[in-house]
Amino acid sequence: MTLPLVFDAPRRGTPPRHLADLTTDERREAVEALGEKGFRADQLSRHYFGGHADGQMTDLGPTARDRLAPLLPTLLTSVRQVTCDEGTTRKDLWRAHDGTLIESVLMRYPDRSTVCVSSQAGCGMACPFCATGQAGLTRNLSTGEIVDQVVRADRSLRNGEVPGGPGRVSNVVFMGMGEPMANYSRVVAAVRRLTDPVPAGLGISQRNVVVSTVGLVPAIDKLTAEGLNVTLALSLHAPDDELRDTLVPVNTRWPVAEVLKAAFGYTRTTGRRLSIEYALIRGVNDQPYRADLLAKRLRGKLVHVNLIPLNPTPGSAWDASPKPVEREFVRRLREAGIATTVRDTRGREIAGACGQLAAQE
Ligand code: SAH
């Protein structure tokens, strides 16, 4: 007998409802709706966020455990793990309930452990140098699917699966697949879940969360009013509209001047330093005059430039800038008084940049 093909066909749909999708009030209601006392919501939350080993919820008792199981459905199934840097960098490829593939990366440093999470499966922003941008958008991730990437990494660290002894996730960056500001409400809810103290959430400091965006101005304005203290990263990649229109197509809608205005509005309100992301692409955006123009646009602001050597995507003609060109770019920015660093390129050998592992699958 041949199995009907429909078993393999991914259904693109809404992920099952999970505890991490819900506020504390909603969790209480959900627990009561399943026939348990409201205080069980906190117990269940402690188990999920507080890092007890999977499946061991002995203080709940077998009946409550069974009744409440629907609130902790499996959201992400591990498809593949790839590590480098002696195991301290790990890329996870996950499969969601509908077959959708999602990536996250865990990077352990001596003083912190950072998870790079995806906010969407695929991306609709179509930046030509980005692997995720090439395939288009599949769907938004749910709050639970975003949070679970961090919770799973946190469990690995606690269980001592990552070299360096037991640890915790200290930092989260929204720099995996997707455009966080295009999945606004779920991303903001995920940030709250990640930063609310246990049992409401995972208890990570808001200051240790970075939300990176191509620059959707209305969403940046909304985030400014949100009262969060996360760091905003703006993927600028060019200081002039002519070039940015091609590298970050959404620039045709919200040009450089407008996006910088919105981003600086965020820093004014929050007091958080703006991070400017700038992938240096050989012969495309790395000219000395563009460094000068970038410096001019940023002068006097609470800002930090993060230069990223381009990670060439398969089949692309583009490459990273030569080191002397990179050094000159850095020199000019610093000379103009702009704090500038070059991002380390961890995870390159495991296709750690933006959509490359999912693209291989
Ligand atoms: N959509 C969001 C967040 C995801 S990408 C954003 O664009 O900000 C995280 C960062 O990686 C962005 O700055 C993005 O421009 C950059 N990036 C994407 N592809 C890259 C590549 N091939 N090499 C270097 N940086 C890349």
Coordinates of C-alpha atoms and ligand atoms in Angstrom, one line a residue:
M1 CA 0.0 0.0 0.0
T2 CA 1.3 3.4 -0.8
L3 CA 0.9 6.1 1.7
P4 CA -1.0 9.1 0.6
L5 CA 1.3 11.9 -0.3
V6 CA -0.6 14.3 1.9
F7 CA 1.4 13.0 4.9
D8 CA 4.5 14.7 3.5
A9 CA 2.9 17.9 2.3
P10 CA 3.6 20.7 4.7
R11 CA 0.5 22.5 5.9
R12 CA 1.2 26.1 6.4
G13 CA -0.9 27.0 9.3
T14 CA -1.2 28.5 12.7
P15 CA 1.0 26.7 15.2
P16 CA -0.7 25.1 18.2
R17 CA -1.4 27.4 21.1
H18 CA 1.4 27.3 23.6
L19 CA 1.9 28.6 27.1
A20 CA 4.5 31.0 25.8
D21 CA 1.9 32.7 23.5
L22 CA -0.1 33.7 26.5
T23 CA 0.1 36.5 29.1
T24 CA 0.0 35.4 32.8
D25 CA -3.8 36.2 32.9
E26 CA -4.4 34.3 29.8
R27 CA -2.5 31.3 31.2
R28 CA -4.6 31.3 34.3
E29 CA -7.8 31.3 32.2
A30 CA -6.4 28.5 29.9
V31 CA -5.5 26.4 32.9
E32 CA -9.0 26.8 34.4
A33 CA -10.6 26.0 31.1
L34 CA -8.7 22.7 31.2
G35 CA -10.3 22.0 34.6
E36 CA -7.4 22.9 36.9
K37 CA -6.9 25.5 39.6
G38 CA -5.5 28.8 38.4
F39 CA -2.3 28.6 40.5
R40 CA -1.2 25.7 38.3
A41 CA -0.5 28.3 35.6
D42 CA 2.5 29.5 37.6
Q43 CA 3.7 26.0 38.3
L44 CA 3.5 25.1 34.6
S45 CA 5.3 28.4 33.7
R46 CA 8.1 27.6 36.1
H47 CA 8.5 24.3 34.5
Y48 CA 8.7 25.8 31.0
F49 CA 10.7 28.9 31.7
G50 CA 12.4 27.8 34.9
G51 CA 14.3 25.0 33.2
H52 CA 13.2 21.8 34.9
A53 CA 14.2 18.8 32.8
D54 CA 11.7 17.9 30.1
G55 CA 8.7 15.9 31.2
Q56 CA 9.5 15.9 34.9
M57 CA 6.7 17.8 36.4
T58 CA 6.3 15.8 39.5
D59 CA 4.9 18.6 41.7
L60 CA 1.9 18.8 39.4
G61 CA 0.8 15.2 39.9
P62 CA -0.2 12.9 37.0
T63 CA -3.8 14.1 36.6
A64 CA -2.9 17.8 36.3
R65 CA 0.1 16.9 34.1
D66 CA -2.2 15.2 31.7
R67 CA -4.8 17.8 31.7
L68 CA -2.3 20.6 31.1
A69 CA -0.2 18.9 28.5
P70 CA -2.1 20.7 25.7
L71 CA -0.6 24.0 26.9
L72 CA 2.9 22.7 26.2
P73 CA 2.7 21.2 22.7
T74 CA 6.0 20.5 20.9
L75 CA 6.6 23.6 18.7
L76 CA 10.0 22.8 17.3
T77 CA 11.5 19.5 16.4
S78 CA 15.3 19.3 16.0
V79 CA 16.2 18.5 12.4
R80 CA 20.0 19.1 12.5
Q81 CA 22.6 20.6 14.8
V82 CA 25.9 21.9 13.5
T83 CA 28.7 23.1 15.8
C84 CA 32.0 24.8 15.5
D85 CA 34.4 26.8 17.7
E86 CA 34.9 23.6 19.8
G87 CA 31.2 23.3 20.3
T88 CA 30.6 26.9 21.6
T89 CA 28.9 27.9 18.4
R90 CA 25.9 25.9 17.5
K91 CA 23.4 26.2 14.8
D92 CA 20.0 24.6 15.2
L93 CA 17.7 23.8 12.3
W94 CA 14.1 23.2 13.6
R95 CA 11.0 21.9 12.0
A96 CA 7.7 23.5 13.0
H97 CA 4.4 21.6 13.2
D98 CA 3.6 22.4 9.5
G99 CA 7.0 21.4 8.1
T100 CA 8.4 24.9 8.1
L101 CA 12.1 25.1 8.7
I102 CA 13.5 27.6 11.2
E103 CA 17.1 28.4 12.3
S104 CA 18.6 29.7 15.5
V105 CA 22.2 30.1 16.5
L106 CA 23.7 29.8 20.0
M107 CA 27.1 31.5 20.6
R108 CA 28.8 31.0 23.9
Y109 CA 31.5 33.5 24.9
P110 CA 33.4 33.6 28.2
D111 CA 31.2 36.3 29.6
R112 CA 27.8 35.7 27.9
S113 CA 25.7 33.3 25.8
T114 CA 23.8 34.8 22.9
V115 CA 21.0 33.2 20.9
C116 CA 20.3 34.6 17.5
V117 CA 16.6 33.9 16.8
S118 CA 14.3 33.9 13.7
S119 CA 11.1 35.9 13.8
Q120 CA 9.7 34.7 10.5
A121 CA 10.2 31.6 8.3
G122 CA 11.8 33.2 5.3
C123 CA 11.6 37.0 4.7
G124 CA 9.7 39.3 2.4
M125 CA 12.3 42.1 2.4
A126 CA 14.2 40.8 -0.6
C127 CA 17.7 42.2 0.3
P128 CA 19.8 40.8 -2.6
F129 CA 22.9 39.9 -0.5
C130 CA 20.9 37.9 2.2
A131 CA 20.2 34.2 1.8
T132 CA 16.9 34.4 3.5
G133 CA 15.8 37.2 1.3
Q134 CA 16.2 35.1 -1.8
A135 CA 13.5 32.6 -0.9
G136 CA 10.7 35.0 0.1
L137 CA 8.4 34.8 3.1
T138 CA 6.8 31.5 4.1
R139 CA 5.0 32.7 7.2
N140 CA 5.2 34.6 10.5
L141 CA 6.4 32.7 13.5
S142 CA 4.2 32.6 16.5
T143 CA 5.3 34.1 19.8
G144 CA 5.7 30.6 21.2
E145 CA 7.9 29.6 18.3
I146 CA 10.2 32.6 18.8
V147 CA 10.4 32.1 22.6
D148 CA 11.0 28.3 22.2
Q149 CA 14.2 28.9 20.2
V150 CA 15.6 30.6 23.3
V151 CA 14.1 28.3 25.9
R152 CA 15.6 25.3 24.0
A153 CA 19.0 26.9 23.9
D154 CA 18.7 27.8 27.6
R155 CA 17.9 24.2 28.5
S156 CA 21.0 23.0 26.5
L157 CA 23.1 25.4 28.5
R158 CA 21.6 24.4 31.9
N159 CA 22.0 20.8 31.1
G160 CA 25.7 21.3 30.4
E161 CA 25.4 20.3 26.7
V162 CA 27.6 23.3 25.7
P163 CA 31.3 23.2 26.6
G164 CA 32.1 25.6 29.5
G165 CA 29.9 24.1 32.2
P166 CA 26.3 24.7 33.0
G167 CA 25.1 28.2 32.0
R168 CA 22.1 30.3 31.0
V169 CA 21.2 32.4 27.9
S170 CA 22.1 36.0 28.7
N171 CA 21.5 37.7 25.4
V172 CA 19.1 37.5 22.5
V173 CA 19.4 39.0 19.1
F174 CA 16.7 39.1 16.5
M175 CA 19.1 38.6 13.6
G176 CA 18.1 35.2 12.3
M177 CA 15.6 34.7 9.5
G178 CA 12.9 37.3 9.0
E179 CA 12.1 40.9 9.6
P180 CA 11.0 41.3 13.2
M181 CA 9.2 44.6 12.6
A182 CA 7.0 42.8 9.9
N183 CA 5.8 40.4 12.6
Y184 CA 5.4 43.2 15.1
S185 CA 2.9 42.0 17.7
R186 CA 4.3 38.5 18.1
V187 CA 7.9 39.8 18.3
V188 CA 7.0 42.4 21.0
A189 CA 5.1 39.7 22.9
A190 CA 8.1 37.4 22.6
V191 CA 10.4 40.1 23.9
R192 CA 8.1 40.5 26.9
R193 CA 8.1 36.8 27.5
L194 CA 11.9 36.6 27.2
T195 CA 12.4 39.5 29.6
D196 CA 9.6 39.1 32.2
P197 CA 10.9 37.5 35.4
V198 CA 10.1 33.8 36.1
P199 CA 7.3 32.6 36.2
A200 CA 5.9 35.1 33.7
G201 CA 8.9 34.7 31.4
L202 CA 12.6 33.8 31.1
G203 CA 14.0 36.8 33.0
I204 CA 16.6 38.0 30.5
S205 CA 17.5 41.7 30.8
Q206 CA 15.9 43.9 28.3
R207 CA 19.2 45.6 27.8
N208 CA 20.6 42.3 26.5
V209 CA 18.0 42.1 23.7
V210 CA 18.7 43.4 20.2
V211 CA 16.0 43.9 17.7
S212 CA 17.4 44.3 14.2
T213 CA 15.3 45.8 11.4
V214 CA 15.6 46.9 7.7
G215 CA 13.8 50.1 8.9
L216 CA 10.0 49.8 8.8
V217 CA 9.3 53.4 10.0
P218 CA 5.8 53.0 11.4
A219 CA 6.9 49.9 13.4
I220 CA 9.9 51.7 14.8
D221 CA 7.7 54.5 15.9
K222 CA 5.4 52.0 17.5
L223 CA 8.3 50.3 19.3
T224 CA 9.4 53.7 20.6
A225 CA 6.0 54.0 22.4
E226 CA 6.2 50.5 23.7
G227 CA 8.2 51.3 26.8
L228 CA 10.8 48.6 26.2
N229 CA 14.5 49.0 26.9
V230 CA 15.9 46.8 24.1
T231 CA 18.6 47.9 21.7
L232 CA 17.5 48.7 18.2
A233 CA 19.8 47.8 15.3
L234 CA 19.2 49.3 11.9
S235 CA 20.4 47.5 8.9
L236 CA 21.6 50.5 6.9
H237 CA 24.2 49.1 4.5
A238 CA 24.4 52.4 2.5
P239 CA 24.3 56.1 3.5
D240 CA 22.7 57.2 0.3
D241 CA 19.3 56.4 -1.2
E242 CA 20.5 55.6 -4.6
L243 CA 22.5 52.6 -3.4
R244 CA 20.3 51.7 -0.4
D245 CA 17.3 51.4 -2.8
T246 CA 19.1 48.4 -4.3
L247 CA 20.6 46.8 -1.2
V248 CA 17.5 47.2 1.1
P249 CA 14.5 47.5 -1.3
V250 CA 12.2 48.8 1.4
N251 CA 14.3 52.0 1.3
T252 CA 12.2 53.1 -1.7
R253 CA 9.3 53.4 0.8
W254 CA 11.2 54.8 3.8
P255 CA 14.4 56.5 2.6
V256 CA 17.6 56.9 4.6
A257 CA 16.7 60.3 6.2
E258 CA 13.3 59.1 7.3
V259 CA 14.6 55.8 8.8
L260 CA 17.4 57.5 10.6
K261 CA 14.9 60.0 12.0
A262 CA 12.7 57.2 13.4
A263 CA 15.7 55.3 14.7
F264 CA 17.1 58.3 16.5
G265 CA 13.6 59.0 17.9
Y266 CA 13.9 55.5 19.5
T267 CA 17.2 56.3 21.0
R268 CA 16.1 59.7 22.3
T269 CA 13.2 58.1 24.1
T270 CA 14.9 55.0 25.5
G271 CA 18.4 56.3 26.0
R272 CA 19.7 53.2 24.3
R273 CA 22.5 53.6 21.8
L274 CA 21.5 52.9 18.2
S275 CA 23.4 50.1 16.4
I276 CA 24.0 50.7 12.7
E277 CA 24.5 47.4 10.8
Y278 CA 26.6 47.8 7.6
A279 CA 27.7 44.8 5.6
L280 CA 30.8 45.7 3.7
I281 CA 30.5 44.5 0.1
R282 CA 33.5 44.7 -2.1
G283 CA 33.3 47.6 -4.6
V284 CA 29.6 48.1 -3.8
N285 CA 29.3 50.2 -0.6
D286 CA 32.9 50.3 0.8
Q287 CA 34.2 53.4 -0.9
P288 CA 36.0 56.0 1.3
Y289 CA 33.4 58.7 0.2
R290 CA 30.6 56.5 1.5
A291 CA 32.4 56.1 4.9
D292 CA 32.5 59.9 5.0
L293 CA 28.9 60.3 4.1
L294 CA 27.9 57.7 6.7
A295 CA 29.9 59.6 9.3
K296 CA 28.2 62.9 8.3
R297 CA 24.7 61.4 8.7
L298 CA 25.6 59.9 12.2
R299 CA 27.7 62.7 13.6
G300 CA 26.8 63.8 17.2
K301 CA 24.3 61.0 17.7
L302 CA 24.1 58.2 20.3
V303 CA 25.2 55.6 17.8
H304 CA 27.6 52.7 17.2
V305 CA 28.5 51.3 13.8
N306 CA 28.8 47.5 13.4
L307 CA 30.6 46.6 10.2
I308 CA 29.9 43.1 9.0
P309 CA 32.3 41.5 6.5
L310 CA 29.8 40.2 3.9
N311 CA 29.2 36.5 4.1
P312 CA 28.8 35.6 0.4
T313 CA 25.7 33.7 -0.3
P314 CA 25.9 30.7 -2.7
G315 CA 25.7 31.8 -6.3
S316 CA 26.2 35.5 -5.6
A317 CA 28.8 37.6 -7.4
W318 CA 29.3 39.7 -4.3
D319 CA 32.1 39.3 -1.8
A320 CA 33.5 40.8 1.4
S321 CA 35.6 43.9 1.1
P322 CA 39.4 43.4 1.2
K323 CA 40.9 44.0 4.6
P324 CA 42.8 47.2 3.7
V325 CA 39.5 48.7 2.3
E326 CA 37.7 47.6 5.5
R327 CA 40.5 49.2 7.6
E328 CA 40.2 52.5 5.8
F329 CA 36.4 52.5 6.2
V330 CA 36.8 51.9 9.9
R331 CA 39.6 54.6 10.1
R332 CA 37.4 57.3 8.5
L333 CA 34.4 56.6 10.7
R334 CA 36.5 56.6 13.9
E335 CA 38.3 59.8 12.8
A336 CA 34.9 61.4 12.5
G337 CA 34.2 60.4 16.1
I338 CA 31.8 57.5 15.3
A339 CA 32.2 54.4 17.6
T340 CA 32.9 51.6 15.1
T341 CA 33.6 47.9 15.4
V342 CA 33.9 45.0 12.9
R343 CA 31.7 42.1 13.8
D344 CA 33.4 38.8 14.5
T345 CA 32.5 36.2 12.0
R346 CA 31.6 33.3 14.2
G347 CA 29.7 30.5 12.7
R348 CA 30.8 31.1 9.1
E349 CA 31.9 27.5 8.5
I350 CA 28.5 26.3 9.6
A351 CA 26.7 28.6 7.3
G352 CA 25.8 30.8 10.3
A353 CA 24.6 33.7 8.2
C354 CA 21.0 34.3 7.6
G355 CA 19.1 31.5 6.0
Q356 CA 22.0 29.5 4.7
L357 CA 21.3 26.2 6.6
A358 CA 17.6 26.2 5.8
A359 CA 18.5 26.9 2.2
Q360 CA 20.7 23.8 2.1
E361 CA 18.0 21.5 3.4
Ligands
SAH1 N1 15.6 41.5 8.9 C1 16.4 42.0 10.0 C2 17.1 41.0 10.8 C3 17.7 39.8 10.2 S1 19.3 39.9 9.4 C4 17.4 43.0 9.4 O1 17.6 43.0 8.2 O2 18.0 43.7 10.2 C5 20.5 40.4 10.6 C6 21.7 41.2 9.9 O3 22.4 40.3 9.0 C7 21.1 42.3 9.1 O4 21.9 43.5 9.3 C8 21.4 41.8 7.7 O5 21.5 42.9 6.8 C9 22.7 41.1 7.8 N2 23.0 40.1 6.7 C10 22.1 39.4 6.0 N3 22.8 38.7 5.0 C11 24.1 38.9 5.2 C12 25.3 38.5 4.6 N4 25.2 37.6 3.6 N5 26.4 38.9 5.0 C13 26.5 39.8 6.1 N6 25.4 40.2 6.7 C14 24.2 39.8 6.3

